Coordinates of C-alpha atoms in Angstrom, one line a residue:
M1020 CA 127.8 -93.6 201.5
A1021 CA 131.0 -92.8 203.4
L1022 CA 131.3 -89.6 205.3
E1023 CA 133.0 -88.1 208.3
V1024 CA 131.0 -87.7 211.5
S1025 CA 131.0 -83.9 211.2
T1026 CA 131.7 -81.1 208.8
E1027 CA 134.0 -78.2 209.4
N1028 CA 131.1 -75.7 209.4
G1029 CA 129.7 -76.5 212.8
Y1030 CA 130.9 -76.0 216.3
F1031 CA 131.9 -79.7 216.9
H1032 CA 134.9 -79.4 214.6
G1033 CA 136.3 -76.5 216.6
Y1034 CA 135.5 -78.3 219.8
A1035 CA 137.3 -81.5 218.6
K1036 CA 140.4 -79.5 217.7
K1037 CA 140.4 -77.8 221.1
F1038 CA 140.0 -81.2 222.8
R1039 CA 142.9 -82.7 220.8
R1040 CA 145.2 -79.8 221.7
A1041 CA 144.4 -80.2 225.3
L1042 CA 145.2 -83.9 225.2
G1043 CA 148.8 -84.7 226.3
T1044 CA 151.0 -87.1 224.4
K1045 CA 150.8 -89.6 227.3
E1046 CA 147.0 -89.5 227.3
F1047 CA 146.8 -90.0 223.5
E1048 CA 149.2 -93.0 223.8
Q1049 CA 146.9 -94.4 226.4
F1050 CA 144.0 -94.0 224.0
V1051 CA 145.9 -95.7 221.2
A1052 CA 146.7 -98.7 223.5
L1053 CA 143.0 -99.4 224.2
T1054 CA 141.6 -102.4 222.4
T1055 CA 137.8 -102.1 222.5
D1056 CA 135.3 -99.4 221.7
Q1057 CA 133.8 -99.6 225.1
E1058 CA 137.2 -98.8 226.7
R1059 CA 137.7 -96.0 224.2
F1060 CA 134.3 -94.4 225.0
R1061 CA 134.8 -94.6 228.7
F1062 CA 138.3 -93.1 228.4
V1063 CA 137.3 -90.2 226.3
N1064 CA 134.1 -89.5 228.1
E1065 CA 135.9 -89.3 231.4
L1066 CA 138.7 -87.2 229.9
K1067 CA 136.3 -84.9 228.2
W1068 CA 134.9 -83.6 231.5
R1069 CA 138.4 -83.0 232.9
V1070 CA 140.1 -81.4 229.9
V1071 CA 137.4 -79.3 228.2
N1072 CA 133.7 -79.4 228.0
D1073 CA 132.1 -76.4 226.3
L1074 CA 129.7 -78.1 223.9
P1075 CA 126.6 -75.9 223.7
L1076 CA 124.2 -78.8 224.1
E1077 CA 120.9 -77.4 225.2
R1078 CA 117.4 -78.7 224.7
V1079 CA 115.3 -76.0 223.2
Q1080 CA 111.6 -76.7 222.7
D1081 CA 108.8 -74.6 221.3
E1082 CA 111.3 -72.7 219.2
G1083 CA 109.6 -71.6 216.0
K1084 CA 106.1 -71.8 217.4
A1085 CA 104.4 -68.4 217.1
L1086 CA 100.7 -67.8 217.6
E1087 CA 100.5 -64.4 215.9
K1088 CA 102.2 -65.6 212.8
A1089 CA 100.1 -68.7 212.8
L1090 CA 96.9 -66.7 212.9
E1091 CA 98.1 -64.6 210.0
C1092 CA 98.5 -67.8 207.9
Q1093 CA 95.1 -69.0 209.0
A1094 CA 93.5 -65.8 207.9
E1095 CA 95.1 -66.2 204.5
G1096 CA 93.9 -69.8 204.3
R1097 CA 90.4 -68.8 205.0
R1098 CA 90.5 -66.1 202.3
L1099 CA 91.8 -68.7 199.8
A1100 CA 89.1 -71.2 200.9
Q1101 CA 86.4 -68.6 200.2
D1102 CA 87.9 -68.2 196.7
E1103 CA 87.8 -72.0 196.4
D1104 CA 91.5 -72.2 196.1
W1105 CA 91.6 -75.4 198.1
H1106 CA 95.2 -76.3 197.5
G1107 CA 96.4 -72.8 198.5
A1108 CA 94.2 -72.9 201.6
L1109 CA 95.6 -76.3 202.5
K1110 CA 99.2 -75.0 202.3
C1111 CA 98.3 -72.1 204.6
Y1112 CA 96.5 -74.3 207.1
N1113 CA 99.5 -76.7 207.1
Q1114 CA 101.8 -73.8 208.0
T1115 CA 99.3 -72.6 210.6
Y1116 CA 99.2 -76.1 212.2
L1117 CA 103.0 -76.2 212.4
L1118 CA 103.3 -72.7 214.1
I1119 CA 100.5 -72.9 216.7
P1120 CA 101.9 -73.6 220.1
E1121 CA 100.6 -76.7 221.8
E1122 CA 99.1 -74.7 224.7
N1123 CA 96.8 -72.9 222.3
A1124 CA 94.4 -75.8 222.1
H1125 CA 91.4 -73.6 221.2
E1126 CA 93.1 -72.2 218.1
K1127 CA 94.4 -75.6 217.1
A1128 CA 90.9 -77.1 217.3
L1129 CA 89.4 -74.3 215.1
L1130 CA 92.3 -74.7 212.6
L1131 CA 91.7 -78.4 212.3
D1132 CA 88.1 -77.8 211.7
Y1133 CA 88.9 -75.4 208.9
R1134 CA 91.4 -77.8 207.4
A1135 CA 89.0 -80.7 207.6
Q1136 CA 86.5 -78.8 205.5
V1137 CA 89.2 -78.1 202.8
L1138 CA 90.3 -81.7 202.8
L1139 CA 86.7 -82.8 202.2
Q1140 CA 86.6 -80.4 199.2
L1141 CA 89.7 -82.1 197.9
G1142 CA 88.2 -85.6 198.3
K1143 CA 90.5 -86.6 201.1
T1144 CA 87.8 -88.1 203.4
D1145 CA 90.0 -90.2 205.7
Q1146 CA 92.3 -87.3 206.4
S1147 CA 89.2 -85.0 207.0
L1148 CA 87.9 -87.5 209.5
E1149 CA 91.2 -87.5 211.3
D1150 CA 91.3 -83.7 211.5
I1151 CA 87.7 -83.7 212.9
D1152 CA 88.7 -86.2 215.6
R1153 CA 91.7 -84.1 216.5
A1154 CA 89.6 -80.9 216.6
I1155 CA 87.2 -82.6 219.0
A1156 CA 90.1 -83.9 221.1
Y1157 CA 91.6 -80.4 221.3
G1158 CA 88.3 -79.1 222.7
I1159 CA 86.4 -77.5 219.8
P1160 CA 83.8 -75.0 221.2
E1161 CA 80.6 -76.9 222.0
D1162 CA 78.4 -74.8 219.7
R1163 CA 80.5 -76.3 216.7
L1164 CA 80.3 -79.9 217.8
S1165 CA 77.0 -80.7 216.1
G1166 CA 78.4 -79.5 212.8
L1167 CA 81.5 -81.6 213.1
W1168 CA 79.5 -84.8 214.0
E1169 CA 77.2 -84.2 211.1
R1170 CA 80.1 -83.8 208.8
K1171 CA 81.5 -87.1 210.1
A1172 CA 78.2 -88.8 209.6
Q1173 CA 78.0 -87.6 206.0
I1174 CA 81.5 -88.8 205.3
F1175 CA 80.8 -92.3 206.7
Q1176 CA 77.6 -92.4 204.8
S1177 CA 79.5 -91.6 201.5
K1178 CA 81.9 -94.4 202.4
K1179 CA 79.0 -96.8 203.0
D1180 CA 79.9 -97.3 206.6
F1181 CA 76.3 -97.0 207.6
K1182 CA 76.8 -98.2 211.2
A1183 CA 79.3 -95.4 211.9
A1184 CA 77.1 -92.9 210.1
V1185 CA 74.1 -93.7 212.3
E1186 CA 76.3 -93.3 215.5
C1187 CA 77.5 -89.9 214.2
Y1188 CA 74.0 -88.7 213.3
D1189 CA 72.9 -89.7 216.9
K1190 CA 75.8 -87.7 218.3
T1191 CA 74.8 -84.7 216.1
V1192 CA 71.2 -84.8 217.5
H1193 CA 72.6 -85.0 221.0
Y1194 CA 74.7 -81.9 220.6
L1195 CA 71.9 -80.0 218.9
K1196 CA 69.7 -80.7 221.9
H1197 CA 72.3 -79.7 224.5
C1198 CA 74.7 -77.1 223.0
C1199 CA 73.5 -75.3 219.9
A1200 CA 73.3 -71.6 218.9
L1201 CA 70.2 -72.1 216.8
T1202 CA 66.8 -70.9 217.9
D1203 CA 64.4 -73.5 219.3
T1204 CA 62.4 -73.5 216.0
E1205 CA 65.5 -73.9 213.9
R1206 CA 66.9 -76.6 216.2
D1207 CA 63.7 -78.6 216.2
A1208 CA 63.5 -78.5 212.4
K1209 CA 67.1 -79.5 212.1
I1210 CA 66.6 -82.4 214.5
A1211 CA 63.5 -83.6 212.6
E1212 CA 65.5 -83.5 209.3
L1213 CA 68.4 -85.5 210.8
Q1214 CA 66.1 -88.1 212.3
K1215 CA 64.6 -88.8 208.8
V1216 CA 68.1 -89.1 207.4
T1217 CA 69.1 -91.4 210.3
E1218 CA 66.2 -93.7 209.7
T1219 CA 67.2 -94.0 206.0
V1220 CA 70.8 -94.7 207.0
Y1221 CA 69.7 -97.2 209.7
Y1222 CA 67.7 -99.1 207.1
Q1223 CA 70.8 -99.2 204.9
Y1224 CA 72.8 -100.5 207.8
K1225 CA 70.4 -103.3 208.6
N1226 CA 69.5 -104.3 205.0
V1227 CA 72.4 -103.3 202.8
Q1228 CA 75.6 -103.3 204.8
K1229 CA 75.8 -107.1 204.9
Y1230 CA 76.0 -107.2 201.1
L1231 CA 78.8 -104.7 200.8
E1232 CA 82.4 -105.7 200.5
P1233 CA 84.0 -105.5 204.0
P1234 CA 86.5 -102.6 204.3
K1235 CA 90.0 -103.5 203.5
G1236 CA 92.6 -103.5 206.3
D1237 CA 95.9 -101.7 206.3
R1238 CA 98.3 -102.9 203.7
V1239 CA 101.0 -104.9 205.4
F1240 CA 104.6 -104.4 204.1
R1241 CA 106.2 -107.7 203.0
P1242 CA 109.9 -107.6 202.4
H1243 CA 111.2 -109.5 199.3
L1244 CA 114.4 -111.3 198.6
D1245 CA 114.6 -113.2 195.4
G1246 CA 115.2 -116.9 195.7
G1247 CA 118.0 -116.6 193.3
V1248 CA 120.0 -114.5 195.7
L1249 CA 122.4 -116.2 198.2
Y1250 CA 124.6 -114.6 200.8
E1251 CA 128.1 -116.1 201.2
S1252 CA 131.3 -115.1 202.9
N1253 CA 135.0 -115.5 202.8
E1254 CA 138.0 -113.9 204.5
T1255 CA 138.8 -111.6 201.6
D1256 CA 135.4 -110.2 200.7
G1257 CA 133.5 -110.7 203.9
R1258 CA 129.7 -111.3 203.4
F1259 CA 128.4 -110.8 199.8
A1260 CA 125.5 -111.6 197.6
T1261 CA 125.8 -114.2 194.8
A1262 CA 123.3 -115.5 192.2
Q1263 CA 122.1 -119.0 192.8
T1264 CA 120.4 -119.0 189.4
N1265 CA 120.8 -117.0 186.2
L1266 CA 119.3 -113.6 186.8
R1267 CA 117.9 -111.6 183.9
P1268 CA 117.9 -107.8 183.4
N1269 CA 115.0 -106.0 185.1
Q1270 CA 114.5 -108.6 187.8
L1271 CA 113.4 -107.3 191.2
I1272 CA 115.6 -109.1 193.6
L1273 CA 115.2 -107.1 196.8
K1274 CA 112.6 -105.0 198.5
E1275 CA 113.4 -103.8 202.0
K1276 CA 112.5 -101.4 204.8
P1277 CA 115.4 -99.7 206.6
H1278 CA 116.6 -100.5 210.1
V1279 CA 116.9 -96.7 210.5
A1280 CA 116.5 -93.7 208.4
A1281 CA 116.9 -89.9 208.8
L1282 CA 116.3 -86.9 206.5
V1283 CA 118.9 -84.3 205.9
K1284 CA 118.1 -80.9 207.3
E1285 CA 117.2 -79.3 204.0
Y1286 CA 114.2 -81.7 203.6
S1287 CA 113.1 -81.8 207.2
L1288 CA 110.0 -79.6 206.5
T1289 CA 109.1 -80.9 203.1
H1290 CA 109.1 -84.6 203.8
C1291 CA 107.8 -86.9 206.5
C1292 CA 110.4 -87.4 209.2
H1293 CA 109.3 -91.0 209.5
C1294 CA 108.5 -92.4 206.1
F1295 CA 110.1 -89.7 203.8
E1296 CA 106.9 -89.1 201.8
R1297 CA 106.4 -85.6 200.5
I1298 CA 104.1 -83.6 202.7
E1299 CA 100.6 -82.8 201.4
I1300 CA 98.7 -82.8 204.7
L1301 CA 101.0 -81.7 207.5
Y1302 CA 101.2 -83.2 211.0
C1303 CA 103.8 -82.0 213.4
C1304 CA 105.4 -82.4 216.7
P1305 CA 103.6 -80.4 219.4
N1306 CA 106.8 -79.2 220.9
C1307 CA 109.0 -78.2 217.9
T1308 CA 109.0 -77.0 214.3
D1309 CA 112.0 -79.0 213.2
V1310 CA 110.2 -82.0 211.7
V1311 CA 106.9 -82.7 210.0
F1312 CA 104.9 -85.9 209.3
C1313 CA 102.5 -87.0 206.5
S1314 CA 100.0 -88.7 208.8
G1315 CA 98.9 -89.1 212.3
R1316 CA 100.3 -92.6 212.3
C1317 CA 103.8 -91.5 211.4
E1318 CA 103.6 -88.7 214.0
R1319 CA 102.5 -91.1 216.7
I1320 CA 105.3 -93.6 215.9
A1321 CA 108.0 -91.0 215.8
C1322 CA 106.9 -89.0 218.9
E1323 CA 106.5 -92.2 220.9
T1324 CA 110.0 -93.4 220.0
Y1325 CA 113.0 -91.6 218.6
H1326 CA 111.6 -88.0 218.3
R1327 CA 110.7 -87.8 222.0
Y1328 CA 114.5 -87.9 222.7
E1329 CA 115.6 -85.9 219.6
C1330 CA 113.0 -83.2 220.0
G1331 CA 114.7 -79.9 221.0
F1332 CA 118.1 -81.2 220.1
L1333 CA 117.9 -81.3 216.3
R1334 CA 118.9 -77.7 215.7
T1335 CA 121.8 -78.2 218.1
L1336 CA 122.8 -81.3 216.2
W1337 CA 122.6 -79.5 212.9
K1338 CA 124.5 -76.5 214.2
S1339 CA 127.2 -78.8 215.5
G1340 CA 128.0 -79.8 212.0
A1341 CA 127.2 -83.5 212.7
T1342 CA 126.6 -85.3 209.5
I1343 CA 123.8 -87.7 208.7
V1344 CA 126.1 -90.5 209.8
S1345 CA 126.0 -89.2 213.4
H1346 CA 122.2 -88.6 213.2
L1347 CA 121.6 -92.2 212.1
A1348 CA 123.9 -93.6 214.8
L1349 CA 121.9 -91.6 217.4
R1350 CA 118.5 -92.7 216.0
I1351 CA 119.4 -96.4 216.0
I1352 CA 119.5 -96.1 219.8
A1353 CA 116.7 -93.6 220.2
Q1354 CA 114.1 -95.6 218.3
K1355 CA 114.2 -98.4 220.8
P1356 CA 114.1 -98.3 224.7
Y1357 CA 117.3 -98.9 226.6
S1358 CA 115.8 -102.1 228.1
Y1359 CA 115.8 -103.6 224.6
F1360 CA 119.6 -103.1 224.2
E1361 CA 120.2 -104.3 227.7
G1362 CA 118.2 -107.4 226.9
I1363 CA 120.3 -108.4 223.9
R1364 CA 123.6 -107.2 225.3
D1365 CA 125.0 -110.7 226.0
E1366 CA 124.0 -111.9 222.5
L1367 CA 125.9 -109.3 220.6
P1368 CA 129.5 -110.7 220.8
N1369 CA 128.3 -114.1 219.6
L1370 CA 126.0 -113.4 216.7
V1371 CA 126.2 -115.6 213.6
P1372 CA 124.6 -115.3 210.1
S1373 CA 122.5 -118.4 210.6
V1374 CA 120.7 -116.4 213.4
T1375 CA 120.7 -112.9 212.1
D1376 CA 119.6 -113.7 208.5
K1377 CA 116.2 -114.9 210.0
L1378 CA 115.6 -111.6 211.9
T1379 CA 113.5 -108.7 210.6
S1380 CA 115.1 -105.5 209.5
D1381 CA 114.1 -103.6 212.6
D1382 CA 116.1 -106.0 214.9
Y1383 CA 119.4 -104.4 216.0
R1384 CA 121.1 -107.8 216.0
K1385 CA 120.7 -107.9 212.2
V1386 CA 122.9 -104.8 211.7
F1387 CA 125.3 -105.2 214.6
N1388 CA 127.9 -107.3 212.6
L1389 CA 128.0 -105.0 209.6
V1390 CA 131.5 -104.0 208.7
T1391 CA 133.3 -101.3 210.8
H1392 CA 136.9 -101.4 209.5
S1393 CA 137.9 -100.5 213.0
D1394 CA 141.3 -102.2 212.5
K1395 CA 142.1 -99.9 209.6
R1396 CA 141.1 -96.7 211.2
D1397 CA 143.7 -94.0 211.9
Q1398 CA 143.9 -93.4 215.7
E1399 CA 143.6 -89.6 215.4
D1400 CA 140.4 -90.2 213.4
Y1401 CA 139.2 -92.8 215.9
L1402 CA 139.6 -90.2 218.7
I1403 CA 137.3 -87.8 217.0
W1404 CA 134.7 -90.4 216.3
T1405 CA 134.8 -91.4 219.9
L1406 CA 134.4 -87.8 220.9
M1407 CA 131.3 -87.6 218.7
A1408 CA 129.9 -90.7 220.4
T1409 CA 130.2 -88.9 223.8
M1410 CA 128.3 -85.9 222.4
L1411 CA 125.5 -88.2 221.1
S1412 CA 125.5 -89.8 224.5
D1413 CA 125.0 -86.4 226.2
I1414 CA 122.0 -85.8 223.9
L1415 CA 120.4 -89.0 225.1
R1416 CA 121.2 -88.3 228.7
Q1417 CA 119.8 -84.8 228.6
G1418 CA 116.8 -86.1 226.6
N1419 CA 116.0 -88.5 229.5
Y1420 CA 116.5 -91.5 227.3
T1421 CA 117.2 -93.6 230.4
T1422 CA 117.4 -93.0 234.1
I1423 CA 119.6 -96.1 234.4
Q1424 CA 123.0 -95.0 233.2
P1425 CA 125.5 -97.9 233.7
D1426 CA 129.0 -96.7 234.4
D1427 CA 130.6 -99.3 232.1
G1428 CA 129.9 -97.2 228.9
F1429 CA 127.7 -99.7 227.2
L1430 CA 125.4 -97.1 225.6
G1431 CA 128.4 -95.1 224.4
Y1432 CA 130.0 -98.2 223.0
L1433 CA 126.9 -98.8 220.9
L1434 CA 126.9 -95.3 219.7
L1435 CA 130.6 -95.5 218.6
H1436 CA 129.9 -98.9 217.0
N1437 CA 126.9 -97.4 215.2
L1438 CA 128.9 -94.5 213.8
Q1439 CA 131.2 -97.0 212.1
I1440 CA 128.6 -99.4 210.7
V1441 CA 126.5 -96.5 209.4
N1442 CA 129.5 -94.9 207.7
Y1443 CA 130.3 -98.0 205.6
S1444 CA 126.9 -99.6 205.2
A1445 CA 124.3 -96.8 205.0
H1446 CA 122.9 -95.6 201.6
D1447 CA 121.6 -92.3 200.4
V1448 CA 117.8 -92.2 200.0
S1449 CA 117.0 -90.4 196.8
E1450 CA 114.1 -88.7 195.0
V1451 CA 113.9 -87.7 191.4
Q1452 CA 113.2 -84.0 191.1
R1453 CA 112.3 -82.1 187.9
K1454 CA 111.1 -78.6 187.2
R1455 CA 108.4 -79.6 184.7
P1456 CA 106.8 -83.0 183.7
N1457 CA 108.7 -83.2 180.3
E1458 CA 112.1 -82.2 181.6
A1459 CA 114.9 -84.5 182.6
G1460 CA 115.0 -85.3 186.3
T1461 CA 117.8 -85.2 188.7
S1462 CA 118.3 -87.8 191.5
V1463 CA 118.7 -85.9 194.7
A1464 CA 119.6 -87.4 198.1
I1465 CA 117.0 -86.4 200.7
G1466 CA 118.3 -88.5 203.5
A1467 CA 120.1 -91.7 204.4
A1468 CA 119.1 -95.1 205.7
L1469 CA 120.6 -98.4 206.8
Y1470 CA 119.3 -101.5 204.9
P1471 CA 120.5 -104.7 206.5
M1472 CA 120.3 -106.9 203.4
L1473 CA 121.3 -104.3 200.8
A1474 CA 124.4 -103.5 203.0
L1475 CA 125.8 -106.9 202.2
F1476 CA 126.0 -106.3 198.5
N1477 CA 129.7 -105.7 197.5
H1478 CA 131.0 -103.1 195.1
S1479 CA 131.8 -103.2 191.4
C1480 CA 132.7 -100.4 189.1
D1481 CA 130.4 -102.2 186.6
P1482 CA 127.4 -103.0 188.9
G1483 CA 124.8 -105.5 188.2
I1484 CA 121.9 -103.8 190.0
V1485 CA 120.2 -100.4 190.5
R1486 CA 118.4 -99.3 193.6
Y1487 CA 115.5 -96.8 193.8
F1488 CA 113.2 -95.7 196.6
T1489 CA 109.5 -95.1 197.4
G1490 CA 109.6 -93.2 200.7
T1491 CA 112.1 -95.2 202.7
T1492 CA 111.5 -98.5 201.0
V1493 CA 114.3 -99.6 198.7
Y1494 CA 113.8 -101.6 195.6
V1495 CA 116.8 -103.4 193.9
R1496 CA 116.6 -104.5 190.2
T1497 CA 119.2 -106.2 188.0
I1498 CA 120.5 -104.2 185.1
K1499 CA 122.3 -107.0 183.2
N1500 CA 122.4 -110.7 183.0
I1501 CA 124.1 -112.2 186.0
A1502 CA 125.2 -115.8 185.7
A1503 CA 124.6 -118.3 188.5
G1504 CA 127.6 -118.4 190.8
S1505 CA 128.5 -114.7 190.1
I1506 CA 128.7 -112.0 192.7
I1507 CA 125.8 -109.6 192.6
A1508 CA 127.4 -106.2 192.9
E1509 CA 126.2 -102.7 193.4
N1510 CA 128.2 -99.5 193.1
Y1511 CA 129.6 -97.4 195.9
G1512 CA 130.2 -94.3 193.9
P1513 CA 132.7 -94.3 191.0
L1514 CA 131.7 -96.0 187.7
Y1515 CA 134.2 -97.3 185.2
M1516 CA 132.7 -95.4 182.3
K1517 CA 133.0 -92.0 184.1
A1518 CA 136.3 -92.2 186.0
P1519 CA 139.7 -93.8 185.3
R1520 CA 140.8 -96.8 187.4
T1521 CA 143.4 -94.9 189.5
E1522 CA 140.8 -92.3 190.6
R1523 CA 138.2 -95.0 191.3
R1524 CA 140.6 -97.1 193.4
E1525 CA 141.8 -94.0 195.4
S1526 CA 138.3 -93.0 196.1
L1527 CA 137.2 -96.4 197.3
A1528 CA 140.4 -96.9 199.4
S1529 CA 139.9 -93.6 201.1
N1530 CA 136.2 -93.9 201.8
Y1531 CA 135.6 -97.6 202.2
R1532 CA 139.1 -99.0 203.1
F1533 CA 139.6 -101.6 200.3
E1534 CA 141.3 -101.8 196.9
C1535 CA 138.8 -102.6 194.2
R1536 CA 139.4 -105.8 192.2
C1537 CA 136.3 -105.9 190.1
Q1538 CA 136.5 -107.0 186.5
A1539 CA 136.5 -103.4 185.2
C1540 CA 139.4 -102.5 187.5
E1541 CA 141.4 -105.7 186.9
A1542 CA 141.1 -105.4 183.1
D1543 CA 141.3 -101.6 183.3
W1544 CA 138.3 -101.1 181.1
P1545 CA 138.3 -97.8 179.2
S1546 CA 135.9 -94.9 180.1
Y1547 CA 132.9 -94.2 177.9
A1548 CA 134.8 -91.4 176.1
D1549 CA 137.8 -93.7 175.4
M1550 CA 136.0 -96.7 174.1
D1551 CA 137.3 -97.7 170.6
Q1552 CA 134.3 -97.7 168.3
S1553 CA 136.2 -99.3 165.5
V1554 CA 136.3 -102.6 167.5
I1555 CA 133.4 -104.9 168.3
R1556 CA 133.8 -107.1 171.4
F1557 CA 132.1 -110.4 170.4
R1558 CA 131.4 -113.0 173.1
C1559 CA 133.1 -116.3 172.5
T1560 CA 130.6 -119.1 171.6
G1561 CA 132.5 -121.7 173.7
P1562 CA 130.1 -123.4 176.1
T1563 CA 131.8 -122.1 179.3
C1564 CA 134.2 -119.5 177.9
Q1565 CA 133.8 -115.9 179.1
E1566 CA 136.4 -114.3 176.8
A1567 CA 135.9 -111.5 174.4
L1568 CA 137.0 -111.6 170.7
L1569 CA 138.0 -108.2 169.5
F1570 CA 136.9 -107.7 165.9
D1571 CA 138.4 -104.8 164.0
L1572 CA 135.7 -103.4 161.6
S1573 CA 138.4 -102.8 159.0
S1574 CA 139.2 -106.5 158.9
E1575 CA 138.2 -108.7 156.0
C1576 CA 138.6 -111.9 157.9
Y1577 CA 135.3 -113.0 159.5
T1578 CA 136.5 -116.0 161.3
M1579 CA 138.2 -115.8 164.7
R1580 CA 139.7 -118.3 167.0
C1581 CA 139.5 -117.8 170.8
D1582 CA 142.9 -117.9 172.5
A1583 CA 141.4 -119.0 175.8
C1584 CA 139.3 -122.1 174.7
G1585 CA 140.3 -122.6 171.1
Q1586 CA 136.7 -122.2 169.8
T1587 CA 136.3 -120.9 166.2
V1588 CA 133.7 -118.2 165.9
D1589 CA 131.8 -117.2 162.8
I1590 CA 131.9 -113.4 163.0
M1591 CA 129.5 -113.0 160.1
E1592 CA 126.9 -115.0 161.9
R1593 CA 127.3 -112.8 165.0
I1594 CA 126.9 -109.7 162.9
R1595 CA 123.8 -111.2 161.2
L1596 CA 122.2 -111.8 164.6
L1597 CA 122.9 -108.2 165.7
Q1598 CA 121.3 -106.9 162.4
E1599 CA 118.2 -109.2 162.9
A1600 CA 117.8 -107.9 166.4
N1601 CA 117.3 -104.4 165.0
M1602 CA 118.9 -102.8 168.1
V1603 CA 118.8 -99.2 167.0
S1604 CA 115.1 -99.3 166.3
R1605 CA 114.5 -101.1 169.7
F1606 CA 116.6 -98.6 171.5
N1607 CA 114.9 -95.6 169.9
E1608 CA 111.5 -97.1 170.8
A1609 CA 112.5 -97.6 174.4
S1610 CA 113.9 -94.0 174.6
H1611 CA 110.6 -92.7 173.2
L1612 CA 108.5 -94.6 175.7
Y1613 CA 110.7 -93.2 178.5
S1614 CA 110.4 -89.6 177.2
V1615 CA 106.6 -89.8 177.2
G1616 CA 106.4 -91.2 180.7
F1617 CA 105.8 -94.9 180.0
F1618 CA 108.6 -96.0 182.4
E1619 CA 107.6 -99.6 182.9
Q1620 CA 107.2 -100.2 179.2
A1621 CA 110.5 -98.5 178.4
L1622 CA 112.1 -100.6 181.2
S1623 CA 110.9 -103.8 179.6
K1624 CA 112.3 -102.7 176.2
Y1625 CA 115.7 -101.8 177.6
A1626 CA 115.9 -105.1 179.5
A1627 CA 115.1 -107.1 176.3
I1628 CA 117.9 -105.2 174.5
M1629 CA 120.3 -106.0 177.3
A1630 CA 119.4 -109.7 177.2
I1631 CA 120.0 -109.9 173.4
M1632 CA 123.3 -107.9 173.4
D1633 CA 124.6 -110.0 176.3
Q1634 CA 124.3 -113.2 174.2
I1635 CA 126.4 -111.7 171.4
L1636 CA 128.7 -109.0 172.8
M1637 CA 131.0 -108.6 175.8
P1638 CA 131.3 -105.4 177.7
P1639 CA 132.7 -102.8 177.8
Y1640 CA 131.1 -101.1 174.8
R1641 CA 129.0 -97.9 174.4
D1642 CA 125.6 -99.5 173.7
Y1643 CA 125.9 -101.6 176.8
H1644 CA 126.4 -98.5 178.9
L1645 CA 123.7 -96.5 177.2
C1646 CA 121.2 -99.4 177.7
Q1647 CA 122.1 -99.7 181.3
Q1648 CA 121.6 -96.0 181.8
G1649 CA 118.2 -96.3 180.2
I1650 CA 117.3 -99.0 182.8
R1651 CA 118.6 -96.9 185.6
R1652 CA 116.6 -93.9 184.5
C1653 CA 113.4 -95.9 184.3
C1654 CA 113.9 -97.5 187.7
L1655 CA 114.5 -94.1 189.4
D1656 CA 111.3 -92.7 187.8
L1657 CA 109.4 -95.7 189.2
G1658 CA 110.4 -94.5 192.7
S1659 CA 109.8 -91.3 194.5
C1660 CA 109.5 -88.3 192.1
Y1661 CA 108.7 -84.7 192.6
V1662 CA 107.6 -82.3 189.8
E1663 CA 107.8 -78.6 190.9
C1664 CA 105.3 -77.4 188.3
P1665 CA 103.2 -80.4 187.5
N1666 CA 100.7 -78.6 185.4
T1667 CA 103.1 -76.5 183.4
E1668 CA 104.1 -77.5 179.9
K1669 CA 107.6 -76.8 178.5

């Protein structure tokens, strides 16, 4: 992913042009003469206030909250709940929760009670419990407390958590005695009934609970890096991934959480701001309607870290035209306290791979040394990027990120540095979207993220891996045989089978500042449409030879000699092996499995075909590309998918 820091559609673009016009030749030459990002930031930040400063940065909170509209949604939700349209009611209650202002605690408490009842009908007991607890915390009217505690008790009883159930039944009786709208006779009868239930549950707690399987704790994420992957470096290629052992197709070689991730604006109200899961049960920021969360946990993490500083500024950031690159650069800082960065400040200039490779993905030191290409950046471009860093710094300052603002520009330097590493090392995070279950899906970018280990994979126009996502977690699988000692390459955009070499190299040079010298470029492989189907590219059978023998199907000579190693190859034997492998039948079977939704089985079939073909043939050839595309499709469908009409047949 390589982007500019802003688009031409927002106000930052016009502001930057105005700033550049106001800058004299001497001042620009002074900027060009600077040698560090810290100096650049301090220079532009000081000059910005003297030359021009009309950025409309303003923190606007509570925008979008509207009690009247919220109550209309709630009324519709209650009507749908009465008709037992639980999913429709949940959608209405979600929208209500988003719109109710935080100061309307009474209305929020009632809404959460209503939603908890719907969630219980949908079998979502844990989420129902969380809504009940929130309703109580918001101050649900006392005459409703006994009903909420009884519902909690019943849920815990159904989950066989008898101790918690007994405690909740006791609470129910307490509130029946002290704040209940029932008549004395009704109340006494209800209490007697509950006491009998409590006795039964207490017996279960004392005599049955110990035989039950203890509740499972939260699943802990464990990153994965295959032992066959080794990171090396040289002056030409920087750091890159290589295979220590032979890697086969469909081998999971990396699973990683991002250092930072952010949604694009279009998906800010359909996906969780923190983990990128599609929203089913909505949680929201109490002060804005710009982001939503899938759980109380995600809400707490975000609102205690980065969102507390971004809140109220997101609409301003979007209106400015700032791209996802700028948002990620800002969030890298906002997700950790200033004291954290100050604490590692002296380490940053001296970081080495032997140290950073052992760090977790959330450690800033792990991403600090990712490529910036600052030495290749045009100075006019550099000026605009520095100006964006000053705007991001202003957002943090107005958001009270820190009361200790050093005058040496350290924070601004980090922001400018982040803009550069994000631009060259971040990846789009995608989701497969389809209209109906049986239709072909489209991979759509819903956000972007920075993955420290994935960022070290270099580019090839014939990549050896495919990446897919579940939420923000990235999975990387091989899509071809990769011999030990070979570079494990991903793809930064252009593929050889879709674009000619000149176009690919121009795109990569413009966006990523390098000239591609992968095998497909060096040998100038033909695109898919231009591949000669009258020629078969057989692999030389020499023990270490990697040359292709081009066999013309019109030829009557079935013996070929390799010009590179001198090996004589029996072409008839190669053809016989292909026929015995029954490739067409295997491919059709894999395609059928994919079409009916058996993605893992189809993936195994495609991978087996790739393994066989790789022993006999040498790319590029059409079947190689088609099989790789099959693996890619399967992998994408193993990740995050969304079906707009899941119950509708074609």
